[in-house]
XYZ file of N, CA and C in Angstrom:
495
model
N -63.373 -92.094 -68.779
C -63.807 -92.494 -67.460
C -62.802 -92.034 -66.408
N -62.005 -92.489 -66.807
C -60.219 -92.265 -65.780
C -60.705 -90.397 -65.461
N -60.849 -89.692 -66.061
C -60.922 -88.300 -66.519
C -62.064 -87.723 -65.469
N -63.067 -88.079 -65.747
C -64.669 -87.865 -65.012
C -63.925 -88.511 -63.365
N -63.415 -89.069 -63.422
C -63.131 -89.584 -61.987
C -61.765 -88.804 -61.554
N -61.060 -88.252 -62.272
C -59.842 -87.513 -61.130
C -60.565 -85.994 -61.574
N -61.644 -85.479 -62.304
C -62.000 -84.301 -62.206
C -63.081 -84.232 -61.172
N -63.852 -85.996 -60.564
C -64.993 -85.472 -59.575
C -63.789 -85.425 -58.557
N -62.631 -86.005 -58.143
C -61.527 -86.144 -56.993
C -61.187 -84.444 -56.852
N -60.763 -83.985 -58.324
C -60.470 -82.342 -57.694
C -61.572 -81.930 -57.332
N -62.938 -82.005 -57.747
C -64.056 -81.130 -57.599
C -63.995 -81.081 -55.642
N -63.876 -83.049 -55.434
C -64.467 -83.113 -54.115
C -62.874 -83.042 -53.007
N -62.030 -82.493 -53.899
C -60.736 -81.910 -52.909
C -60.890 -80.060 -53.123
N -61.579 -79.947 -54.019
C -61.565 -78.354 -54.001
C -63.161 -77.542 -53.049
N -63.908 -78.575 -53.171
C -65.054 -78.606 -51.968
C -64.422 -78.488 -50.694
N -63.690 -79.650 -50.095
C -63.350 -79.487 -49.110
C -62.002 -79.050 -48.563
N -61.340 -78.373 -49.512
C -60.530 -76.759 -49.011
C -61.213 -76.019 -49.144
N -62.825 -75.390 -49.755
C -63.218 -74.315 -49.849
C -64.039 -74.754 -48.456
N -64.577 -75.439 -47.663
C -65.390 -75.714 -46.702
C -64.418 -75.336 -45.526
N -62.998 -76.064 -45.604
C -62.202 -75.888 -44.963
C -61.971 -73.971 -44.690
N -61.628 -73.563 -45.609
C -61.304 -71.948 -46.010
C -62.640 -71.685 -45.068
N -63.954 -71.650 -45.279
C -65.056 -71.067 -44.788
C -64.513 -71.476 -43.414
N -64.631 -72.509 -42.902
C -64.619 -72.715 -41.631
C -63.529 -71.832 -40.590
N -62.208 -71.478 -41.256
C -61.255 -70.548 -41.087
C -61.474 -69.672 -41.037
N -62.351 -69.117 -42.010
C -62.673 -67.854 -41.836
C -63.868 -67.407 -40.491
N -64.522 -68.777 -40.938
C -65.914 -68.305 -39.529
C -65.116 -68.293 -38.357
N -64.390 -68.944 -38.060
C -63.052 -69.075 -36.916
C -62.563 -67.813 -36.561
N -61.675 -67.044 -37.659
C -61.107 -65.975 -37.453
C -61.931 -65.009 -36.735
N -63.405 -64.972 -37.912
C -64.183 -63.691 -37.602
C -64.820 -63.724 -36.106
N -65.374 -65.020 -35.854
C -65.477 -65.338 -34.410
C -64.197 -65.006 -33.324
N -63.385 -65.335 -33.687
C -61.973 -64.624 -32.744
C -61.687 -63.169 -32.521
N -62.033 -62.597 -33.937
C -62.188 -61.017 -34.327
C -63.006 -59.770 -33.483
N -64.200 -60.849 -33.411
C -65.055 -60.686 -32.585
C -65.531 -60.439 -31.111
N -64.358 -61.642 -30.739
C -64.271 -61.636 -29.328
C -63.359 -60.464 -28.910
N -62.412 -60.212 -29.570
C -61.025 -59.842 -29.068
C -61.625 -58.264 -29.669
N -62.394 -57.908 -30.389
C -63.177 -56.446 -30.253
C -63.788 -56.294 -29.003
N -64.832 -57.567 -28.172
C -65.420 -57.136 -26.957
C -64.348 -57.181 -25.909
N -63.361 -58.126 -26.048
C -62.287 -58.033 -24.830
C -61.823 -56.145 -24.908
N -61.394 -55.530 -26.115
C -61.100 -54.242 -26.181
C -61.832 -53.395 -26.080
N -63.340 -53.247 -26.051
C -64.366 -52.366 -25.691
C -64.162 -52.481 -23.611
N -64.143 -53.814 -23.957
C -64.184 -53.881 -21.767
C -62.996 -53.417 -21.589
N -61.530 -53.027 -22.257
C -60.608 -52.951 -21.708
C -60.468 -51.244 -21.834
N -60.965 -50.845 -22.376
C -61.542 -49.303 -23.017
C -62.245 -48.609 -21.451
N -63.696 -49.363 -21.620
C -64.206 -49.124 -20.494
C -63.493 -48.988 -18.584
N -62.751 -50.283 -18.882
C -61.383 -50.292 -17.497
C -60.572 -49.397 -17.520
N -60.411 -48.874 -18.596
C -59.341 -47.832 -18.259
C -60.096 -46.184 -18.060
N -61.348 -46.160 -18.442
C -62.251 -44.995 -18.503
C -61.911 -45.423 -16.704
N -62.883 -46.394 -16.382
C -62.986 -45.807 -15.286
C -61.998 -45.512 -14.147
N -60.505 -46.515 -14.635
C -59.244 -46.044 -13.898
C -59.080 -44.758 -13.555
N -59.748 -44.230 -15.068
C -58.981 -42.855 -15.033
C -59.890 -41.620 -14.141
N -61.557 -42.324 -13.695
C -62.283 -41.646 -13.083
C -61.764 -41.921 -11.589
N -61.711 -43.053 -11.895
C -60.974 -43.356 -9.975
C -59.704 -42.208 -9.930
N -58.916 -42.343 -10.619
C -57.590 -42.049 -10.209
C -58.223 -40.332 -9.655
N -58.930 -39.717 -11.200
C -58.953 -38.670 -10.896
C -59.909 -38.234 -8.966
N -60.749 -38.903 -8.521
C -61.341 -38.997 -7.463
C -60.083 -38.757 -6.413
N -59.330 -40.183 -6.913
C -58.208 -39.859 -5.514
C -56.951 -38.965 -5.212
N -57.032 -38.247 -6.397
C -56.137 -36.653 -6.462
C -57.215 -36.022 -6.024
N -58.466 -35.740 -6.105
C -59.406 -34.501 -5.504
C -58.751 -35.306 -3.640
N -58.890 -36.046 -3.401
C -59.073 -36.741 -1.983
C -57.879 -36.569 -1.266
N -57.005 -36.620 -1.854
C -55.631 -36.502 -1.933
C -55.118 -34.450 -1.644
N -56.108 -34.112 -2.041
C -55.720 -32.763 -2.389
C -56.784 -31.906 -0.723
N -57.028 -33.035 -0.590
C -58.107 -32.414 0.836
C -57.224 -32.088 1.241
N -57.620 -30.874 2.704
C -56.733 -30.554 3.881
C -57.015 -31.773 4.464
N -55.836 -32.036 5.639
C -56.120 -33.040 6.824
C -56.406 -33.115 7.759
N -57.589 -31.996 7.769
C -58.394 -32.009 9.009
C -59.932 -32.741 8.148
N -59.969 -32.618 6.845
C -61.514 -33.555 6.663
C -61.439 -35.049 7.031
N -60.091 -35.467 6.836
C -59.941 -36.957 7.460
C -60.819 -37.079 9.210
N -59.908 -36.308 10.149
C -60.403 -35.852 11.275
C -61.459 -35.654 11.726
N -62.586 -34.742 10.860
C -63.142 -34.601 11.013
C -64.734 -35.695 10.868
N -64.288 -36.126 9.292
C -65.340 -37.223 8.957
C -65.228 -38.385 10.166
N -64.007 -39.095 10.493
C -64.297 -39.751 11.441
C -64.843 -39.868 13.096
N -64.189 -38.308 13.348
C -65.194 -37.834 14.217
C -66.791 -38.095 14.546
N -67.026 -37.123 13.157
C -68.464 -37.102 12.567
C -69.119 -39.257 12.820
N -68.653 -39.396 12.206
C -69.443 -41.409 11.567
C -69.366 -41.909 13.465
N -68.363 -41.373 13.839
C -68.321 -42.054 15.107
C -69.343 -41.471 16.178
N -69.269 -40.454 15.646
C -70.761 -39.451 16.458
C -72.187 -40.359 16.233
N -71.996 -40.440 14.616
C -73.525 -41.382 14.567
C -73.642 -42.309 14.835
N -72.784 -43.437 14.565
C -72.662 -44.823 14.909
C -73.193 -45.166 16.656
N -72.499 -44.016 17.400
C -72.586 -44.033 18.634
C -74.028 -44.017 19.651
N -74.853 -42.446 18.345
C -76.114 -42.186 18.710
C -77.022 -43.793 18.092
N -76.375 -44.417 16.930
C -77.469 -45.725 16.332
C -77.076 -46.621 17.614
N -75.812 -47.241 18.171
C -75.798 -48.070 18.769
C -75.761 -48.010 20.291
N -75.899 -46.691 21.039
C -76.427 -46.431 22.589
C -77.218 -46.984 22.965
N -78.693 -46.661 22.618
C -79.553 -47.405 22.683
C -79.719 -49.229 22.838
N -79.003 -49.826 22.003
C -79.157 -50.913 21.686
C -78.017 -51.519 23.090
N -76.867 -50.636 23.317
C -75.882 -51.136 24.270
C -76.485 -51.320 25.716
N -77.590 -50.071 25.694
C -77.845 -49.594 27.350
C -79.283 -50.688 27.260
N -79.486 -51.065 26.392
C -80.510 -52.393 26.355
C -80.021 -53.420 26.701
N -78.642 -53.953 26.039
C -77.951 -55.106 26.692
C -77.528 -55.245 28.201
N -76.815 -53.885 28.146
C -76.255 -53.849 29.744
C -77.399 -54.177 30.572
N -78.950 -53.557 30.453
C -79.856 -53.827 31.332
C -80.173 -54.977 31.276
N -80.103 -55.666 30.492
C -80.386 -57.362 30.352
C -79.467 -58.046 31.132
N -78.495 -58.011 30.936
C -77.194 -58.658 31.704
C -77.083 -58.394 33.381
N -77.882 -57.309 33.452
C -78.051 -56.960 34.709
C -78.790 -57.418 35.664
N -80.144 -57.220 34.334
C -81.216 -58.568 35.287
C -80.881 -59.595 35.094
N -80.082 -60.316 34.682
C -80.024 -61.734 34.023
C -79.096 -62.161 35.537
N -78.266 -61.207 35.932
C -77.249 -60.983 36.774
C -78.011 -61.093 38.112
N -78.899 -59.798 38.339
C -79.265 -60.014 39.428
C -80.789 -61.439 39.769
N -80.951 -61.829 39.022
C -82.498 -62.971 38.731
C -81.602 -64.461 39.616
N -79.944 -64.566 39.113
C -79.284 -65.305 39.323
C -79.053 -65.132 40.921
N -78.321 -64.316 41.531
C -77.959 -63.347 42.461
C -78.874 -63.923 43.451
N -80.406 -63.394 43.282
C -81.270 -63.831 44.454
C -82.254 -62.424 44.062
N -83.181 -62.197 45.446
C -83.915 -60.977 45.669
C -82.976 -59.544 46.351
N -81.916 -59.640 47.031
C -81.541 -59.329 47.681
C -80.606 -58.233 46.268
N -79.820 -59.115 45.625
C -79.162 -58.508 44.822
C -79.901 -57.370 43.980
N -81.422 -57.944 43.436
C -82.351 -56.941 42.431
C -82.580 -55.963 43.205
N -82.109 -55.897 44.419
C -82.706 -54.580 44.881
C -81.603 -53.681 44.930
N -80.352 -54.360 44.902
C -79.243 -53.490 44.865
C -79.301 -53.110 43.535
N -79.410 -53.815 42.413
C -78.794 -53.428 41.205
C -79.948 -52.389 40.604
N -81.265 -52.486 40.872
C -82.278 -51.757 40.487
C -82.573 -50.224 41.521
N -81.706 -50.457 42.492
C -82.099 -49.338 43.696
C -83.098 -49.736 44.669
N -82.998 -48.798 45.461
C -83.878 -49.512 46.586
C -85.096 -49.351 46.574
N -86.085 -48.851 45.516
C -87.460 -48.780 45.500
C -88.134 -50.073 44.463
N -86.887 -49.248 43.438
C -87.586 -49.972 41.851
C -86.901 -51.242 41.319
N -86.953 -52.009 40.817
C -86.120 -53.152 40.528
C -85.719 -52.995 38.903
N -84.809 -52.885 38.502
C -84.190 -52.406 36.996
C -84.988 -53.400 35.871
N -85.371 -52.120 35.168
C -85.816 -52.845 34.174
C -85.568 -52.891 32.817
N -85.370 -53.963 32.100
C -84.375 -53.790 30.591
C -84.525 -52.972 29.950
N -86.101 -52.914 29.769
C -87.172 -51.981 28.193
C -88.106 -51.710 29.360
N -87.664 -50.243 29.548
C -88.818 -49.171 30.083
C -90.342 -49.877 29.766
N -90.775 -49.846 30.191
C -92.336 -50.322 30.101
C -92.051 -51.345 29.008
N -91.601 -52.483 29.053
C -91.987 -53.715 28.399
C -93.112 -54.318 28.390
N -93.990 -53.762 29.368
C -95.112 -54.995 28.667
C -95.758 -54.089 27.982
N -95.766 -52.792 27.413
C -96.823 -51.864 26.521
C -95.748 -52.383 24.949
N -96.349 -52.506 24.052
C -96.746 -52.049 23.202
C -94.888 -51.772 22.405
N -94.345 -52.345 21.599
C -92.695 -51.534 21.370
C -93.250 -50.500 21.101
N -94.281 -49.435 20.997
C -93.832 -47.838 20.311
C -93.674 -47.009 21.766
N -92.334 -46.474 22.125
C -91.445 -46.178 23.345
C -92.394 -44.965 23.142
N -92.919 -44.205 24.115
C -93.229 -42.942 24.745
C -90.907 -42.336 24.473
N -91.814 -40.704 24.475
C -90.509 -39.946 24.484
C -89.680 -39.967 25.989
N -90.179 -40.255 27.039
C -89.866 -40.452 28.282
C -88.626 -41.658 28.440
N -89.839 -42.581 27.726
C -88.560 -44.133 27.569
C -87.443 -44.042 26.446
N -87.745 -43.009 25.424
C -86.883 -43.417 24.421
C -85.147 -42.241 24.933
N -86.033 -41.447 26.147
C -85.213 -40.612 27.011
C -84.470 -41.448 28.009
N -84.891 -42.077 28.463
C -84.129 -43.237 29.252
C -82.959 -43.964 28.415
N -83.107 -44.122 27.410
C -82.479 -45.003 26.487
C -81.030 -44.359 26.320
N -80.989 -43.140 25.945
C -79.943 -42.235 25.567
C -79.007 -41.778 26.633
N -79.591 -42.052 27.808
C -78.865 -41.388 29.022
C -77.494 -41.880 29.039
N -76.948 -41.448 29.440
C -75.080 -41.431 29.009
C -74.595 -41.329 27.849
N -75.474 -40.349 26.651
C -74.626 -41.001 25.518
C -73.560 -39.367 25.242
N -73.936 -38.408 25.801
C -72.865 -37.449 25.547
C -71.565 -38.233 26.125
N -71.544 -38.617 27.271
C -70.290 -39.324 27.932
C -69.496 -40.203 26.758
N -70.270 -40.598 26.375
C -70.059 -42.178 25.657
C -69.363 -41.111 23.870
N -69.922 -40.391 23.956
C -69.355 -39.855 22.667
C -68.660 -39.053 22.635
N -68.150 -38.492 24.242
C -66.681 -37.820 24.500
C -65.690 -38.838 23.978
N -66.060 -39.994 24.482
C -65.251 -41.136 24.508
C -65.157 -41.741 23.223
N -66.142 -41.740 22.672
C -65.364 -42.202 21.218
C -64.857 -41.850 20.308
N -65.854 -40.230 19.803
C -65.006 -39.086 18.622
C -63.342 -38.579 19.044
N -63.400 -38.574 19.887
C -61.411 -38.122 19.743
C -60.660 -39.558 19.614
N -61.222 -40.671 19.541
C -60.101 -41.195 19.311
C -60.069 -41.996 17.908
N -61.653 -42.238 17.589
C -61.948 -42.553 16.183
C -61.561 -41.057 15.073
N -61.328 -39.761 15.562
C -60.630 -38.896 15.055
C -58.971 -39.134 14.876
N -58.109 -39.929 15.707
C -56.840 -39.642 15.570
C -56.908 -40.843 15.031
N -57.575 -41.676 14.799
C -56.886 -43.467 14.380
C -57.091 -43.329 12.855
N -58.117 -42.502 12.226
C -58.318 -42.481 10.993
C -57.508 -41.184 10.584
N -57.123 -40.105 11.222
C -56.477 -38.739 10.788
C -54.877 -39.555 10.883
N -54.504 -40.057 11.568
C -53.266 -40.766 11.666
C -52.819 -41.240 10.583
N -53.947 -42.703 10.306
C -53.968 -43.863 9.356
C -53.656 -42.278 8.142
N -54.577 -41.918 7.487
C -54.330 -41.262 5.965
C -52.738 -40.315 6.411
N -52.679 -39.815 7.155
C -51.371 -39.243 7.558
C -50.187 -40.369 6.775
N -50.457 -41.463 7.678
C -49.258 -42.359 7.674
C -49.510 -43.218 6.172
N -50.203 -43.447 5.733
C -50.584 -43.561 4.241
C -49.859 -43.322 2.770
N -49.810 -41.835 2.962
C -49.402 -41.162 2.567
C -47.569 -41.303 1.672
N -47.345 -41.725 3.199
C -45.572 -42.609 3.438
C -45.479 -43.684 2.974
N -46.151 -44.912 2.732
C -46.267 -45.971 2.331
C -46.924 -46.413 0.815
């Protein structure tokens, strides 16, 4: 009896180190596991380090007039997207200005026939005739003397001075 009872004690101490062992092992391989996907993503991070890096030696290797020039350029467009929208405000502020003012003022600020108006023919329809969408643009060569040379030196500068730092 004594016998049957310390051989079921090893059976049910050798059960549970072998349950134990499994569980260690499912542990490990689960850890194994992870720490393979942490090294596939860390694989991948360095792929693409190495695509960046290589990008910023081509960029690096530009002359320094494309700096110059691109900002030139963005400031050219930015200028032609947001004219329009500026010479819309100013006319608002104007009437808003002269409505306040009196009658006397709308005739100054609009000229002496016509009284200024925000949106060229506002009560038709928003699709602008080429006439109004010509109105819209007026000053913008001025306006883009004024901005490409200097959005040219602030960004040709900046990568200049970059460079040093």
């Amino acid at each position: 009896q004594e016998k049957t009872e310390v051989a079921k004690e090893l059976l049910q101490k050798f059960e549970n180190e072998k349950r134990e062992r499994e569980e260690a092992i499912a542990n490990i391989l689960s850890a194994k596991d992870e720490l393979l996907k942490q090294l596939e993503q860390q694989r991948e991070i360095e792929v693409e380090l190495k695509k960046r890096a290589a990008i910023l030696r081509k960029l690096d290797a530009q002359p320094a007039w494309v700096s110059y020039a691109a900002a030139a350029l963005a400031s050219c467009i930015s200028t032609c997207v947001m004219h329009p929208v500026d010479t819309i405000k100013t006319r608002l502020q104007a009437t808003k200005a002269a409505d306040v003012a009196g009658p006397e003022a709308k005739r100054q600020v609009g000229g002496p026939s016509k009284p200024l108006d925000p949106l060229p023919n506002s009560t038709q329809p928003l699709v602008a005739s080429f006439g109004d969408l010509k109105e819209l643009y007026r000053g913008l060569a001025g306006n883009i003397v004024k901005e490409a040379p200097s959005s040219a030196l602030y960004l040709g500068v900046y990568e200049v001075v970059k460079t040093f730092f």
